[in-house]
PDB file of C-alpha atoms and ligand atoms in Angstrom:
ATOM      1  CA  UNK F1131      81.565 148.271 116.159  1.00 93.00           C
ATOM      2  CA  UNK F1132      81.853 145.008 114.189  1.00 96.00           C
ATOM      3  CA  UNK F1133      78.278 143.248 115.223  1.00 97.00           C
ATOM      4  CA  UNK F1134      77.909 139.984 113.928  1.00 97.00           C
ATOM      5  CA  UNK F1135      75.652 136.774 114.098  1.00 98.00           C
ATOM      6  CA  UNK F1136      77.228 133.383 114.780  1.00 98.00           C
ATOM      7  CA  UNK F1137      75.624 130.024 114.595  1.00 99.00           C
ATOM      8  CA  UNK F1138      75.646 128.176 117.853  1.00 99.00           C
ATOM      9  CA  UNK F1139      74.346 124.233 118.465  1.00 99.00           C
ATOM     10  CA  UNK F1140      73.918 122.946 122.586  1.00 99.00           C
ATOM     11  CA  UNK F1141      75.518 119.264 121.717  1.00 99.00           C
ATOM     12  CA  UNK F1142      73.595 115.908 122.405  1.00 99.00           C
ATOM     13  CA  UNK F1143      76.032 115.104 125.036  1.00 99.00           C
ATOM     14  CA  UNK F1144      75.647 118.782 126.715  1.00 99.00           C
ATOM     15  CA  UNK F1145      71.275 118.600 126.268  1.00 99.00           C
ATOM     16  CA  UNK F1146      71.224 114.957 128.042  1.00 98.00           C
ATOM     17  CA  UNK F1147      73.519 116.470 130.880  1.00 98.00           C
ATOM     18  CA  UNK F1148      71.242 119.340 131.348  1.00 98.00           C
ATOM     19  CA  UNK F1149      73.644 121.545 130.557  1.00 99.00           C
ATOM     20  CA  UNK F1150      71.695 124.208 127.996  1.00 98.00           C
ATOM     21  CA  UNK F1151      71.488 126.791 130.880  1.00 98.00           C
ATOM     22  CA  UNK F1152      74.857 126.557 131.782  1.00 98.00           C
ATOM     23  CA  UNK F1153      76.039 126.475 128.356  1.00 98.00           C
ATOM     24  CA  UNK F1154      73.633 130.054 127.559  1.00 98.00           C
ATOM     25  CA  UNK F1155      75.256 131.683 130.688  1.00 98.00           C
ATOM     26  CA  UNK F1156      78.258 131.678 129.520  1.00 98.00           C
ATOM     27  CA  UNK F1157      77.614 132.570 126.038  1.00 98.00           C
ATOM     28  CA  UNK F1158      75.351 135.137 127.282  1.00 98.00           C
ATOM     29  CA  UNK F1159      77.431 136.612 130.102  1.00 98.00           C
ATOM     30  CA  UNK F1160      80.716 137.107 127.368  1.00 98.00           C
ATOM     31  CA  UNK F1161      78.633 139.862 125.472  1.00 98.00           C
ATOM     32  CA  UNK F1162      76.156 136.843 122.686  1.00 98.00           C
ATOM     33  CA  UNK F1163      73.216 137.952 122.766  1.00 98.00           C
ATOM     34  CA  UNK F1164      70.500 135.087 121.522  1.00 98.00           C
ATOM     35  CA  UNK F1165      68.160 136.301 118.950  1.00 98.00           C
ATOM     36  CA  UNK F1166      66.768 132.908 117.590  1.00 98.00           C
ATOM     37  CA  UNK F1167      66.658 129.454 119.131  1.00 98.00           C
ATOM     38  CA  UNK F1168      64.636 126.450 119.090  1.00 98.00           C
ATOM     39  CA  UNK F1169      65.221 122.439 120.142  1.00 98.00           C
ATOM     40  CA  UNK F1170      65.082 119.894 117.874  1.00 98.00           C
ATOM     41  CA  UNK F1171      66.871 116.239 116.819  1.00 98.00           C
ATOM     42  CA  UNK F1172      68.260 116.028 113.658  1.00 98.00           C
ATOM     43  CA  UNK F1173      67.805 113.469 111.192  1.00 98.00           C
ATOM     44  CA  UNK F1174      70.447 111.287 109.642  1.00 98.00           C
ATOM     45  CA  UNK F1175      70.001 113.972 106.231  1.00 98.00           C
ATOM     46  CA  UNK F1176      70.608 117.186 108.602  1.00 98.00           C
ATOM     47  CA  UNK F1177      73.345 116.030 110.740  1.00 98.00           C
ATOM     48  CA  UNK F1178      75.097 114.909 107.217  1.00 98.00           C
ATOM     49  CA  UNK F1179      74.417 118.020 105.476  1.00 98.00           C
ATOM     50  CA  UNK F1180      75.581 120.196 108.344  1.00 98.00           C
ATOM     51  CA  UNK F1181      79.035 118.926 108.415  1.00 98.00           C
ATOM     52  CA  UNK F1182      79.099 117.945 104.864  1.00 98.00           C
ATOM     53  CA  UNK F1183      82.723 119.726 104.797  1.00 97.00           C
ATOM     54  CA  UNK F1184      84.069 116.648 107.109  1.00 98.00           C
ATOM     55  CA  UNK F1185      82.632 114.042 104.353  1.00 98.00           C
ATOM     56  CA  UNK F1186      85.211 110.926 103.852  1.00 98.00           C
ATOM     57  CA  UNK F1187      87.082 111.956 107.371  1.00 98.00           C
ATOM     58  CA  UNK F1188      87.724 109.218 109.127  1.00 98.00           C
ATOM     59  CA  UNK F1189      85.275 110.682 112.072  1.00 98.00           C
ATOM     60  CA  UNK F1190      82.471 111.523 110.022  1.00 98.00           C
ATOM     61  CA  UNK F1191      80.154 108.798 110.599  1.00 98.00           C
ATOM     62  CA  UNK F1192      80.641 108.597 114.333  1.00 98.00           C
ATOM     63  CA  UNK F1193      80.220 112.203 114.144  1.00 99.00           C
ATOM     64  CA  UNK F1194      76.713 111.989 112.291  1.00 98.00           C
ATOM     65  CA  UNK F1195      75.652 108.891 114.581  1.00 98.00           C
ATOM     66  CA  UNK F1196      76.487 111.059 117.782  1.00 99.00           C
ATOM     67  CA  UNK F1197      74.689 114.570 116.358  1.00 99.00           C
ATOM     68  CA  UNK F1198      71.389 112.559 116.168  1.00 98.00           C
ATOM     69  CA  UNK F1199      71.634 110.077 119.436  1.00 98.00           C
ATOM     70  CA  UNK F1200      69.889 112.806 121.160  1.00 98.00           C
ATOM     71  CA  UNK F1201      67.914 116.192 120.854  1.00 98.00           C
ATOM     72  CA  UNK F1202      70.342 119.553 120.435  1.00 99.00           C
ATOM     73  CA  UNK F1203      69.239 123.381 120.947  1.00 99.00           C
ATOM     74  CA  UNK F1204      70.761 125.748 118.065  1.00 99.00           C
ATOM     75  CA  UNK F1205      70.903 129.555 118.363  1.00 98.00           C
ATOM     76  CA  UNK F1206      72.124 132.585 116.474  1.00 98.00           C
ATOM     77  CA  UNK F1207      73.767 134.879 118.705  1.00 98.00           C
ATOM     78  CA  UNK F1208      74.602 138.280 118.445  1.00 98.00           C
ATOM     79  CA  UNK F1209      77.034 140.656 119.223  1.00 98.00           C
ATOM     80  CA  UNK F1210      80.646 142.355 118.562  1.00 98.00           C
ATOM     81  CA  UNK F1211      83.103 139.871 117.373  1.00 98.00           C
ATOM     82  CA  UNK F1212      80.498 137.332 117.880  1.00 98.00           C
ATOM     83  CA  UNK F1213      81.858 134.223 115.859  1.00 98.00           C
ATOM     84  CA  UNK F1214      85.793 134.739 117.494  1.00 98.00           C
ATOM     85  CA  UNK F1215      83.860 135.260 120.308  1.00 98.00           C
ATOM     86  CA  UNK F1216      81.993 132.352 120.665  1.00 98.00           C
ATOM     87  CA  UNK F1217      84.507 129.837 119.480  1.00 98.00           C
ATOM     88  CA  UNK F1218      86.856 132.093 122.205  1.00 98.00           C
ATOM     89  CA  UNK F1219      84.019 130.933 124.642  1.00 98.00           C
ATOM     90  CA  UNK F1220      84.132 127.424 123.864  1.00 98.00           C
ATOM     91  CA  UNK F1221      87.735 126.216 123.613  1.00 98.00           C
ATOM     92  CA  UNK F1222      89.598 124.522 120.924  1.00 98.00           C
ATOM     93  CA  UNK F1223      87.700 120.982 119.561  1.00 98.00           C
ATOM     94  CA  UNK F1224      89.836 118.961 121.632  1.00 98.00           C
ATOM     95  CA  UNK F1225      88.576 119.383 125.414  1.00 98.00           C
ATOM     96  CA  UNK F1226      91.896 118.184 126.639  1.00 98.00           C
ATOM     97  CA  UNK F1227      93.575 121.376 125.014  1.00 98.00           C
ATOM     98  CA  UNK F1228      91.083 123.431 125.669  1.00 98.00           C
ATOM     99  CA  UNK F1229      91.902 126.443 127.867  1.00 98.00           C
ATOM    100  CA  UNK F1230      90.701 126.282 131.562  1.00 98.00           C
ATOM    101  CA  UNK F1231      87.490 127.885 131.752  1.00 97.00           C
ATOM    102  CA  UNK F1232      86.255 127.146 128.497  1.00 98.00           C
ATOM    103  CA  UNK F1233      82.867 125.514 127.966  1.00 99.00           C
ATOM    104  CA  UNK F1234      84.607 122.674 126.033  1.00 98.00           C
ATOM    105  CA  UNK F1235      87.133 122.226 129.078  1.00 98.00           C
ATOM    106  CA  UNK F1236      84.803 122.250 131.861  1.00 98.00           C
ATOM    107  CA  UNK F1237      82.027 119.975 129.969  1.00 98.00           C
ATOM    108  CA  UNK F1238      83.158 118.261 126.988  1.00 98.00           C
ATOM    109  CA  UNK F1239      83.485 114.311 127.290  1.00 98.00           C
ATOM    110  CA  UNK F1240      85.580 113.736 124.265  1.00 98.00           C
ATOM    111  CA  UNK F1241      86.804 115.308 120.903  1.00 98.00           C
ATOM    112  CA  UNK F1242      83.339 113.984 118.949  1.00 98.00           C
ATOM    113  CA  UNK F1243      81.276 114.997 121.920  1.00 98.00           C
ATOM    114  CA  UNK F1244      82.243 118.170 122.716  1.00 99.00           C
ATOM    115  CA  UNK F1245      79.261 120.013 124.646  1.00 99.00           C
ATOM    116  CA  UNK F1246      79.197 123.218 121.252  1.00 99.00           C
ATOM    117  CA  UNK F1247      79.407 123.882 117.945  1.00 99.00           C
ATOM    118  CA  UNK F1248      79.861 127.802 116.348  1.00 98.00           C
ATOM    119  CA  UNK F1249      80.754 128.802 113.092  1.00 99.00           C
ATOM    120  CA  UNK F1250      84.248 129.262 112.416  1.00 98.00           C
ATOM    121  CA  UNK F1251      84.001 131.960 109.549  1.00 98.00           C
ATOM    122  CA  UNK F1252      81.559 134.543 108.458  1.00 98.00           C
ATOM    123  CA  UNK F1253      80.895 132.457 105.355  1.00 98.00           C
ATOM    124  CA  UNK F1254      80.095 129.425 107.459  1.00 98.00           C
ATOM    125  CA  UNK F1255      77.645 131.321 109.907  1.00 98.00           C
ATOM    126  CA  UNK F1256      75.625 132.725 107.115  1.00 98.00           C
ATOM    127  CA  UNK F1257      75.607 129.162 105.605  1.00 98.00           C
ATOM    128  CA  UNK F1258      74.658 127.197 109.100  1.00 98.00           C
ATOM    129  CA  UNK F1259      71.949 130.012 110.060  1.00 98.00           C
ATOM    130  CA  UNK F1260      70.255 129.628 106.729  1.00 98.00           C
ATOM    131  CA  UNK F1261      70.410 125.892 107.357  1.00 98.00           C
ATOM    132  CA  UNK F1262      68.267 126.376 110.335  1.00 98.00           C
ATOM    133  CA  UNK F1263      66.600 129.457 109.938  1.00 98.00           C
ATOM    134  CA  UNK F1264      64.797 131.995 108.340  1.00 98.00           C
ATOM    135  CA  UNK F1265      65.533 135.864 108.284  1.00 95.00           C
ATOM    136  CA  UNK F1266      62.276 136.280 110.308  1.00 96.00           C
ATOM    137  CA  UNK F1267      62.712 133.638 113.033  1.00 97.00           C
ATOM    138  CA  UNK F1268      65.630 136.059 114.066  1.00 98.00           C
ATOM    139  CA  UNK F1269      65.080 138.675 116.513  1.00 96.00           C
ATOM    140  CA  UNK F1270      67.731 140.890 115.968  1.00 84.00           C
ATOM    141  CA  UNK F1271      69.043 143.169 118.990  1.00 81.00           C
ATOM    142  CA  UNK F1272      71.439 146.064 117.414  1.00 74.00           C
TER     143      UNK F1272
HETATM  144  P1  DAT X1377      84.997 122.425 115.601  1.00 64.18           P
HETATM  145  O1  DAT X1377      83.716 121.822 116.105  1.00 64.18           O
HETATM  146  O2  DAT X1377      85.891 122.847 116.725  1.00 64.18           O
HETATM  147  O3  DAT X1377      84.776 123.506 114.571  1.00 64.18           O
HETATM  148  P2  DAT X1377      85.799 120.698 113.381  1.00 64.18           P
HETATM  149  O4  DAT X1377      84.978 121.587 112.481  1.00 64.18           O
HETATM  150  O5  DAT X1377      87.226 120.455 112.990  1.00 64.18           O
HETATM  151  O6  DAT X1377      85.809 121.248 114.885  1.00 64.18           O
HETATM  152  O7  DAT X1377      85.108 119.285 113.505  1.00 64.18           O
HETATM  153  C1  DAT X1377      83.703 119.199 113.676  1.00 64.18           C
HETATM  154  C2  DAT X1377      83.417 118.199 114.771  1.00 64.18           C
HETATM  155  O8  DAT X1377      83.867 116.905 114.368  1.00 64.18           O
HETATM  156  C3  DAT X1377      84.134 118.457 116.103  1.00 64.18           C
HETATM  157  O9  DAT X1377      83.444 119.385 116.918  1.00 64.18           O
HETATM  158  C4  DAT X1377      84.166 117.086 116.694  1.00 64.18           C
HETATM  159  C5  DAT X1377      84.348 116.186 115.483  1.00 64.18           C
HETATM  160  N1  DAT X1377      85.778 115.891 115.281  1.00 64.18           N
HETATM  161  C6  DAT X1377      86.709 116.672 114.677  1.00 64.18           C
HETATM  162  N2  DAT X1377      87.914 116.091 114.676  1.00 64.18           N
HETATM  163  C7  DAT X1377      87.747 114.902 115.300  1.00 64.18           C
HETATM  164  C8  DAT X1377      88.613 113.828 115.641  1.00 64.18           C
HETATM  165  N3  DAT X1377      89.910 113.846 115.338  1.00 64.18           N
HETATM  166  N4  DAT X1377      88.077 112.758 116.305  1.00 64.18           N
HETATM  167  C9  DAT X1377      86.761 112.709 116.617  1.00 64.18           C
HETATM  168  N5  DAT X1377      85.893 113.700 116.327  1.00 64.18           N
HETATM  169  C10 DAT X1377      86.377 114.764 115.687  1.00 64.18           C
HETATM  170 MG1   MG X1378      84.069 123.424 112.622  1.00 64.18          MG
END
């Protein structure tokens, strides 16, 4: 069994809409398992740094301005397949291709606010969990 941890960040737009329960049901009920997750808002340094990758994109900036306009709620999640899984779970970036059923097409408002985040590689999961946590803040299941 390939068990894996993913990264996973509840949006600003999803957290003002009361959507984290929603959002963790789904993730939850599709076999992710969360083993570490707190609230916070980023600062201007964090949100930057997270999606560092995207610097000089033309949607950077609103993307930065929009990750800190309001609190998020990031998790690792665990379980087989779990970073396909998740980003299985909540649709393609673009809500208006996402498939029907996806968290992205039920709840996302627009490409930049999108409801999720998960890591798209292993590489980038162990990078965005070490941004937010530390090996004992996660409570590991298998
Ligand atoms: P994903 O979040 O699906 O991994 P990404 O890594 O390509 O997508 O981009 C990170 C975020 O940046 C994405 O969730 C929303 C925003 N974004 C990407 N492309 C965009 C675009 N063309 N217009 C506005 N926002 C965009
Ligand atoms: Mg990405």
């Amino acid at each position: 069994k390939n068990v894996e941890r993913t990264f996973s960040i509840i949006k600003p737009d999803a957290v003002k809409r009361d959507l984290i329960g929603e959002i963790l049901k789904r993730l939850e009920s599709n076999g992710l398992s969360v083993v570490a997750s707190k609230m916070l808002r980023l600062t201007r340094e964090q949100a930057e740094g997270f999606y560092a990758e995207h610097k000089g994109r033309d949607f950077y900036e609103p993307l930065v301005e929009y990750m800190i306009s309001a609190p998020i709620v990031v998790q690792v999640l665990e379980g087989e397949n779990a970073i396909a899984k998740n980003r299985e779970v909540m649709g393609v970036t673009d809500p208006a291709k996402a498939a029907p059923g996806t968290i992205r097409a039920d709840f996302a408002l627009s490409v930049r606010e999108n409801s999720a985040h998960g890591s798209d590689s292993p590489e980038s999961a162990a990078r965005e969990i070490a941004y937010f946590f530390t090996e004992n803040e996660i409570c590991g299941r298998h």
